[in-house]
XYZ file of C-alpha atoms in Angstrom:
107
model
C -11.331 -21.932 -22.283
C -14.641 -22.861 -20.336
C -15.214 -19.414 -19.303
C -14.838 -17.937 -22.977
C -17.010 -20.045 -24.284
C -19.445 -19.882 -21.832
C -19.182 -15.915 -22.344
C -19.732 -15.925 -25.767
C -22.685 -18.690 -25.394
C -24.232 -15.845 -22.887
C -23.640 -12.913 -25.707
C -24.957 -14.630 -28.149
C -28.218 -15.707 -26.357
C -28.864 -12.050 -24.973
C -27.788 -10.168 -28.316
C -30.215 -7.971 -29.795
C -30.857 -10.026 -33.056
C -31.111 -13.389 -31.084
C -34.982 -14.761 -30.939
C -36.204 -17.506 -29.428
C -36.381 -20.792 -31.099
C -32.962 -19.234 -32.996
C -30.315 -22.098 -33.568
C -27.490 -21.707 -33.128
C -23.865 -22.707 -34.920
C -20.637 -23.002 -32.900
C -17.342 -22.673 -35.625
C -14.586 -24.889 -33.373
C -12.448 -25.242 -36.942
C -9.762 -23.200 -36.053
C -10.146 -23.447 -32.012
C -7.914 -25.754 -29.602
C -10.001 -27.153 -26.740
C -7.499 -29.690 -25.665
C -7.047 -28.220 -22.047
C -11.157 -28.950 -21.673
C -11.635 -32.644 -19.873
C -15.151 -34.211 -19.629
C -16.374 -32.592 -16.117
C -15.844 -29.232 -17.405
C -17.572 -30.387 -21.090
C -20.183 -32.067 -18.946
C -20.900 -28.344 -16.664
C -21.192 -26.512 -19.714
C -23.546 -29.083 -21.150
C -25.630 -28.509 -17.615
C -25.472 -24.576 -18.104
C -27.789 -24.091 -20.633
C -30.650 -25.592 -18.882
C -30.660 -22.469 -16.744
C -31.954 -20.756 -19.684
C -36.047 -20.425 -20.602
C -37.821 -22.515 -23.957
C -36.777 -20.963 -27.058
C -32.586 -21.035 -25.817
C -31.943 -24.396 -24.484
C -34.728 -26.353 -26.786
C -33.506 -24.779 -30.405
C -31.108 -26.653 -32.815
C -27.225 -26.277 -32.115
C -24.412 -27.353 -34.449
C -20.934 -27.770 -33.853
C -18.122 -27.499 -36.671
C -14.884 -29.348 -35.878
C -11.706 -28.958 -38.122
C -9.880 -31.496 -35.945
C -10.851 -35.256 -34.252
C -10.094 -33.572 -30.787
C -12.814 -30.775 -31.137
C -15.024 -33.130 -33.084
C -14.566 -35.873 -30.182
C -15.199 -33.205 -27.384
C -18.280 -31.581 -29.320
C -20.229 -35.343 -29.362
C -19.276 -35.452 -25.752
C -21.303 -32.646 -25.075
C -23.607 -34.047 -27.038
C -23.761 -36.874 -24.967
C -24.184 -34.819 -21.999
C -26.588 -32.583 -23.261
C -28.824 -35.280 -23.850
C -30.161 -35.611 -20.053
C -30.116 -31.536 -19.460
C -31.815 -29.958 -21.975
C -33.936 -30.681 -25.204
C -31.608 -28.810 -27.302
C -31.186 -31.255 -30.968
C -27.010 -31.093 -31.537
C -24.961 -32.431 -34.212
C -21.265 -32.079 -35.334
C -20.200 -31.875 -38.482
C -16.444 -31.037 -40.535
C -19.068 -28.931 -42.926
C -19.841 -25.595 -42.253
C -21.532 -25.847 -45.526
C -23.650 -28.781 -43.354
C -23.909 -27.491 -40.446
C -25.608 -24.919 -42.036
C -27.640 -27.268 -43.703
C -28.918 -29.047 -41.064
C -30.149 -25.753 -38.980
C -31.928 -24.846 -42.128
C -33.522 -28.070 -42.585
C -37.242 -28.033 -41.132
C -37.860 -31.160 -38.308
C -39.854 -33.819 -39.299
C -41.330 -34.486 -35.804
C-alpha cells in the first residue's frame, strides 16, 4: 500500500547506515501493487522532494517480477522526472539493478 511504502522509503532514508548520495534499490518481485492508480504513484513520486541533496538526487532502481509492477515503477519514473533529480530505472534483474547503482555516471 502507499503508506507502507512510503514508511519503509522514510526508514530507509533515516537508518543509521544510510549516507547521503546512497542509492537506493526497491525489490517489487514478489510485491502486488495493483490497488495503486497513477495519483497515488504520482504523490509518492512528489514526496521525496521534501527530502535535502544527497536523498532525493541519488540513483534509485526498481526490480519488477511482473508487467504490472514494472508498468507502475516507469510511471513513477515518469513522474519523478519534474520533482526531483533522483536518476531511476527498472529492471526484471536484480543482478542489473545492482549493476546499474554500481556503475559510476558518466556526466
Amino acid at each position: 500500500s502507499r503508506d507502507m511504502i512510503l514508511r519503509a522509503f522514510d526508514a530507509a532514508v533515516s537508518h543509521e547506515r544510510h549516507q547521503p548520495g546512497m542509492g537506493r534499490l526497491w525489490d517489487f518481485r514478489t510485491a502486488d501493487l495493483s490497488l495503486l492508480d497513477s495519483g497515488t504513484i504520482a504523490e509518492m513520486a512528489r514526496y521525496s522532494t521534501r527530502f535535502p541533496p544527497g536523498v532525493n538526487d541519488v540513483k534509485v532502481a526498481f526490480v519488477a517480477g511482473r508487467e504490472l509492477e514494472y508498468g507502475l515503477s516507469r510511471m513513477f519514473e515518469f513522474f519523478s522526472a519534474d520533482a526531483a533529480e533522483t536518476k531511476i530505472a527498472v529492471f526484471y534483474s536484480l543482478d542489473e539493478a545492482e549493476q546499474w547503482l554500481t556503475m559510476r555516471d558518466s556526466t
